PDB file of C-alpha atoms in Angstrom:
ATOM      1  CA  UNK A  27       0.000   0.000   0.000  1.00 63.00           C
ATOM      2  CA  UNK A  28       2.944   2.485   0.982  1.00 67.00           C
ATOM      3  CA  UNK A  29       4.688   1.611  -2.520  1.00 57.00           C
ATOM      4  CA  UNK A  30       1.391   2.759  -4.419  1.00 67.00           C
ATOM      5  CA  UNK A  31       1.030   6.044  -2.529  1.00 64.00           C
ATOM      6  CA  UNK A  32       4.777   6.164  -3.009  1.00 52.00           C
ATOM      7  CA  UNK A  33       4.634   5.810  -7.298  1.00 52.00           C
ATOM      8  CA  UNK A  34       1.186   7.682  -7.534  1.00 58.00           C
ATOM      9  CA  UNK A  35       3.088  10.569  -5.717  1.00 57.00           C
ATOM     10  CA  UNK A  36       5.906  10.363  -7.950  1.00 49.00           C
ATOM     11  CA  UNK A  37       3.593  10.016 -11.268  1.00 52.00           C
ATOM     12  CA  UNK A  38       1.780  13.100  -9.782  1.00 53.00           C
ATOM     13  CA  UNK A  39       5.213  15.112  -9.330  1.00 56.00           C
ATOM     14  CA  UNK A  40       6.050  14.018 -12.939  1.00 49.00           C
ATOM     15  CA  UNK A  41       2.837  15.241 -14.181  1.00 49.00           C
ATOM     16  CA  UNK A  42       3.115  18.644 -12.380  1.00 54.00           C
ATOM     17  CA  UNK A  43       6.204  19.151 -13.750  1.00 48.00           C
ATOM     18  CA  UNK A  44       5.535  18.531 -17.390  1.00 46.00           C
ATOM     19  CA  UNK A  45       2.439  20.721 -17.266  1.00 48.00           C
ATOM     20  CA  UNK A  46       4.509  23.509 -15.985  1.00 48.00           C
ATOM     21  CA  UNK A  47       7.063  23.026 -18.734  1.00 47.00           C
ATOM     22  CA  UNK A  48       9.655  22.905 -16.293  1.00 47.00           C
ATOM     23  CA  UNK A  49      10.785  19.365 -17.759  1.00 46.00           C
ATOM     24  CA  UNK A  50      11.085  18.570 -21.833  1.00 46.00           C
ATOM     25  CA  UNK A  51      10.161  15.087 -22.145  1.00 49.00           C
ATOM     26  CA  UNK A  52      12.299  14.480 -25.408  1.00 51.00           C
ATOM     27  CA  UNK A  53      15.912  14.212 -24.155  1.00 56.00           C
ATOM     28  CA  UNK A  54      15.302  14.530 -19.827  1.00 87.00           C
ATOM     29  CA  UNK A  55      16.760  18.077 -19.887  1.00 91.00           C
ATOM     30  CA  UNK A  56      14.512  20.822 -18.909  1.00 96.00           C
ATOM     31  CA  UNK A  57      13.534  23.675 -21.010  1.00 96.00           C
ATOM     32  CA  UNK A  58      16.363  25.754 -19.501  1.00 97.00           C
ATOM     33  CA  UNK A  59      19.011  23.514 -19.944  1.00 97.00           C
ATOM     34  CA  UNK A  60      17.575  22.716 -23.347  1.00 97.00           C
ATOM     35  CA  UNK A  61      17.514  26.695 -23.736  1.00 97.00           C
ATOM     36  CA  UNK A  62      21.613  26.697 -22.388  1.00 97.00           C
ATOM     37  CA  UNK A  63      22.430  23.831 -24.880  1.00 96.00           C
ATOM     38  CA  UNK A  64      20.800  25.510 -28.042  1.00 97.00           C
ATOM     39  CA  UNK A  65      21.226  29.252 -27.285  1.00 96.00           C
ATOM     40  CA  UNK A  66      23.745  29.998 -25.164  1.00 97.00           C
ATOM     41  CA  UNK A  67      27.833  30.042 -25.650  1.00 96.00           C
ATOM     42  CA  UNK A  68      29.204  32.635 -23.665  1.00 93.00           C
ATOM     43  CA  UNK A  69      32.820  32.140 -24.394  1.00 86.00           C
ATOM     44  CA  UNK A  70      32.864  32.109 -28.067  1.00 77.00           C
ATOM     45  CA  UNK A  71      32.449  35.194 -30.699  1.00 81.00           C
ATOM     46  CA  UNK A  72      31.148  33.427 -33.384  1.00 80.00           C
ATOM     47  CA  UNK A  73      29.654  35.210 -35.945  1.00 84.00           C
ATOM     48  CA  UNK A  74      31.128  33.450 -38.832  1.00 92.00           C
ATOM     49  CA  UNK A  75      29.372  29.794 -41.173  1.00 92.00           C
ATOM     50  CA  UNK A  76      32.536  27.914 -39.724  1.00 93.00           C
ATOM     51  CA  UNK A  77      31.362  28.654 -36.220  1.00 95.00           C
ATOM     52  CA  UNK A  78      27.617  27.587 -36.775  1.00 95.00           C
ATOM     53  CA  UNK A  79      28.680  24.336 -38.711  1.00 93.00           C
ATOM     54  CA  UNK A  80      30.735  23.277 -35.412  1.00 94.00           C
ATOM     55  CA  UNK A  81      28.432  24.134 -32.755  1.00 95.00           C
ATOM     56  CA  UNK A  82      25.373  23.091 -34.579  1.00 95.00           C
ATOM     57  CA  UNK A  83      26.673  20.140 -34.823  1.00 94.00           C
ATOM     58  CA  UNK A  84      28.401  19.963 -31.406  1.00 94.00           C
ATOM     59  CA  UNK A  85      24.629  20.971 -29.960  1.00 95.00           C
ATOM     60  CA  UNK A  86      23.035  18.343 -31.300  1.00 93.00           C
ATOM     61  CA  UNK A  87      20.847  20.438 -34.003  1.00 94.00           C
ATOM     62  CA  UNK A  88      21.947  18.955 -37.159  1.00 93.00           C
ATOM     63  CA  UNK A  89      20.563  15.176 -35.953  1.00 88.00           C
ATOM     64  CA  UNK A  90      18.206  13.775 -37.476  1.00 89.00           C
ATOM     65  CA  UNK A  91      17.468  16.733 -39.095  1.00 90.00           C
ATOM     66  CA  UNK A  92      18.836  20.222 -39.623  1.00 94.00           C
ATOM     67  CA  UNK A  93      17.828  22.878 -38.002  1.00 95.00           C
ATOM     68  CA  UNK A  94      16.549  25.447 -40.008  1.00 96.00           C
ATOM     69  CA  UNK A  95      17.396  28.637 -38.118  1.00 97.00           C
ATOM     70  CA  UNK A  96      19.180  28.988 -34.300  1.00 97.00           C
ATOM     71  CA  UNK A  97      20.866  32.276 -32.271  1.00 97.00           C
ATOM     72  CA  UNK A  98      23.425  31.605 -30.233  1.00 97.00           C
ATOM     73  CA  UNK A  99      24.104  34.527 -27.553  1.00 97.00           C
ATOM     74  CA  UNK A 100      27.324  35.426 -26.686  1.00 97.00           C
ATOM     75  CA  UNK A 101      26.866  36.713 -23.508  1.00 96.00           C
ATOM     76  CA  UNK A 102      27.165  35.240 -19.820  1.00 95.00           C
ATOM     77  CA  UNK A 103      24.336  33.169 -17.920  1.00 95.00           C
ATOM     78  CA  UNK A 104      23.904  35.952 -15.654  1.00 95.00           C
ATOM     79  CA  UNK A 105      23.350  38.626 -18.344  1.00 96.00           C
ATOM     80  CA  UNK A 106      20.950  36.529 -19.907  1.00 96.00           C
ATOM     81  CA  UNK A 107      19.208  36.100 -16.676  1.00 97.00           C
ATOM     82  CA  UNK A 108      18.943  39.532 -15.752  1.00 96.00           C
ATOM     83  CA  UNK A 109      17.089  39.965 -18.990  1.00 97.00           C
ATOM     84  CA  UNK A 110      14.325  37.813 -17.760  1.00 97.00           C
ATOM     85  CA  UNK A 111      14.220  40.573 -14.695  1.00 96.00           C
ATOM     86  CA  UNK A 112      13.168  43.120 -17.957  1.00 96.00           C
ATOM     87  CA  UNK A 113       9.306  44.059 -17.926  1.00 96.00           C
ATOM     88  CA  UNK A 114       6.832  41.744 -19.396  1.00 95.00           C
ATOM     89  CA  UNK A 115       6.212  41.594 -23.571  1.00 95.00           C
ATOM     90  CA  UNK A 116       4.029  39.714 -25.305  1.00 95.00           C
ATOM     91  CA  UNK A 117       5.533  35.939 -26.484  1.00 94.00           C
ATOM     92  CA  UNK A 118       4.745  35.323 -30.234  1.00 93.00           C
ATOM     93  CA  UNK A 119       2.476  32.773 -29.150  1.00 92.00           C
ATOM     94  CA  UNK A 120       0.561  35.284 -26.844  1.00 90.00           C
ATOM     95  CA  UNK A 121       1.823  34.289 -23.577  1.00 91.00           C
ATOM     96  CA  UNK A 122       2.986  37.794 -21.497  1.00 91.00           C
ATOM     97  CA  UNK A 123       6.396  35.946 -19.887  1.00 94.00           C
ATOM     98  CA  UNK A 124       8.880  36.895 -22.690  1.00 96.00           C
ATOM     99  CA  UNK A 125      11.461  39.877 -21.676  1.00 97.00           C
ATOM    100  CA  UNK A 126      13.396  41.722 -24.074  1.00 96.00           C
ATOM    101  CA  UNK A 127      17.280  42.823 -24.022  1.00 96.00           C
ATOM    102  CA  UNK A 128      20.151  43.456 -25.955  1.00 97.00           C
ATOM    103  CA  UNK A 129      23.102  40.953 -26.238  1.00 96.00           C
ATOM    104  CA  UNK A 130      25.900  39.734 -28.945  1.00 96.00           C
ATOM    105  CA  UNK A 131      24.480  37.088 -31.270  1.00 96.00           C
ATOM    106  CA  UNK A 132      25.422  34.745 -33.804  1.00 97.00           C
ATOM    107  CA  UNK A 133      22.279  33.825 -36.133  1.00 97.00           C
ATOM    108  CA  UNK A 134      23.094  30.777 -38.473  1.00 97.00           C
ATOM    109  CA  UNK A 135      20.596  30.151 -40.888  1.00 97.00           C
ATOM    110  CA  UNK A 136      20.703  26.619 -42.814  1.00 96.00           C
ATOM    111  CA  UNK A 137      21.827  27.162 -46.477  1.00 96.00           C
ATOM    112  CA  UNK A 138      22.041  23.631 -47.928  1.00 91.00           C
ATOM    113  CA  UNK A 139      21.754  20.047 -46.575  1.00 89.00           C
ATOM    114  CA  UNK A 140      23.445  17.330 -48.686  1.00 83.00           C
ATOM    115  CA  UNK A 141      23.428  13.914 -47.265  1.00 75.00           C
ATOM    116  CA  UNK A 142      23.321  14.350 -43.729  1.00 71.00           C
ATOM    117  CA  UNK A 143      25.748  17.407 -44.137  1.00 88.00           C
ATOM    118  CA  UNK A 144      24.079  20.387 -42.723  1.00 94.00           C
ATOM    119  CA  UNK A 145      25.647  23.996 -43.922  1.00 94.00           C
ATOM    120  CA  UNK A 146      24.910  27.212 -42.559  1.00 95.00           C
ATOM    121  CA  UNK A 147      25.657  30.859 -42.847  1.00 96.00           C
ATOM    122  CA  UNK A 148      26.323  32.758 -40.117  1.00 96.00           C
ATOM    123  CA  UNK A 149      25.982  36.608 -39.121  1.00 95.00           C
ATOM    124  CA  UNK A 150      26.980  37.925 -35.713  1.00 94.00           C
ATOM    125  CA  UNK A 151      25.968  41.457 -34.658  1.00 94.00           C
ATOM    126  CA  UNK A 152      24.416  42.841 -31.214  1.00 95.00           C
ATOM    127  CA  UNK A 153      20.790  43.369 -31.148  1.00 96.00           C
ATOM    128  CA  UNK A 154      17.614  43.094 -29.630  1.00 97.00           C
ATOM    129  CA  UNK A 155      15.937  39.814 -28.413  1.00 97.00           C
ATOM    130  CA  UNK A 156      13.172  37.948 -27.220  1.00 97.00           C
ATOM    131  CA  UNK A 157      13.509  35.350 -24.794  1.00 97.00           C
ATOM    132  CA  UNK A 158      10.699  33.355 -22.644  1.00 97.00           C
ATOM    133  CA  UNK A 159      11.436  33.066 -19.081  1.00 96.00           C
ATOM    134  CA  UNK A 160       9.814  31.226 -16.211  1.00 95.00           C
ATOM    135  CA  UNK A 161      10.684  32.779 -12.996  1.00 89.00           C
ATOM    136  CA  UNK A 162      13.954  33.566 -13.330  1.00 93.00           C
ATOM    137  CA  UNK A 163      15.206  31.571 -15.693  1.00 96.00           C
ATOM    138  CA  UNK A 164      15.517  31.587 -19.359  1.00 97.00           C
ATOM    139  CA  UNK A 165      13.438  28.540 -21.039  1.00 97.00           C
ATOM    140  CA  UNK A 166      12.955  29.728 -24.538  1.00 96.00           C
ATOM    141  CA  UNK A 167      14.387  32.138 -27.367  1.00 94.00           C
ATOM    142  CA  UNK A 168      11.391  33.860 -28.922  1.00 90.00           C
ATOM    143  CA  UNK A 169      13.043  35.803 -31.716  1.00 87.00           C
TER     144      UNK A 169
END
């Protein structure tokens, strides 16, 4: 009886936390770690198609298909955070918990895919964003 309670606690957590987003069922990261591993590279400059080809690849965005468009932000975590501490926008899906803030990007847009070979072209520049956050922390990049 105390192992049921037990797993229909746990099931319950599991459920809570997928309803608030808070975990991405797809690869067991949550949405910001997912958001860190697709968006965020604070030590490099980028800016150039070299630089996308190695860390979309390295990011796990060119398997098992190629992403079409990502921004990397070249700024640190905390930066990034404190943009989440911005006054509430509108989300493209309608949702009011994006924040807005300027930060060094790299945009790499997908220019060709030839068997299994993803190439991009990348532009780096400072500018404006849009990033979902959920309390505190970054969980999305909005545009």
């Amino acid at each position: 009886m105390a192992l049921q309670k037990t797993l229909s606690l746990l099931l319950l957590s599991l459920l809570m936390l997928l309803w608030l987003g808070l975990v991405q069922p797809s690869y067991g990261e949550t949405m910001y770690q997912r958001f860190l591993r697709e968006h965020v590279d604070s030590t490099g400059t980028g800016g150039n198609s070299s630089y996308c080809k190695k860390m979309m690849q390295e990011r796990e965005m060119t398997r098992p298909r190629c992403k079409r468009f990502n921004t990397f932000i070249h700024e640190d975590i905390g930066t990034i955070k404190n943009i989440c501490k911005t006054p509430q926008i509108p989300c493209k899906n309608g949702k009011m918990n994006c924040h807005e803030g300027e930060v060094r990007v790299t945009d790499c847009r997908l220019t060709a895919r030839f068997r299994g070979n993803c190439r991009y072209q990348g532009r780096g520049s400072s500018r404006r964003v849009v990033i979902a956050c959920q309390g505190k922390l970054p969980v999305h990049f909005d545009k």
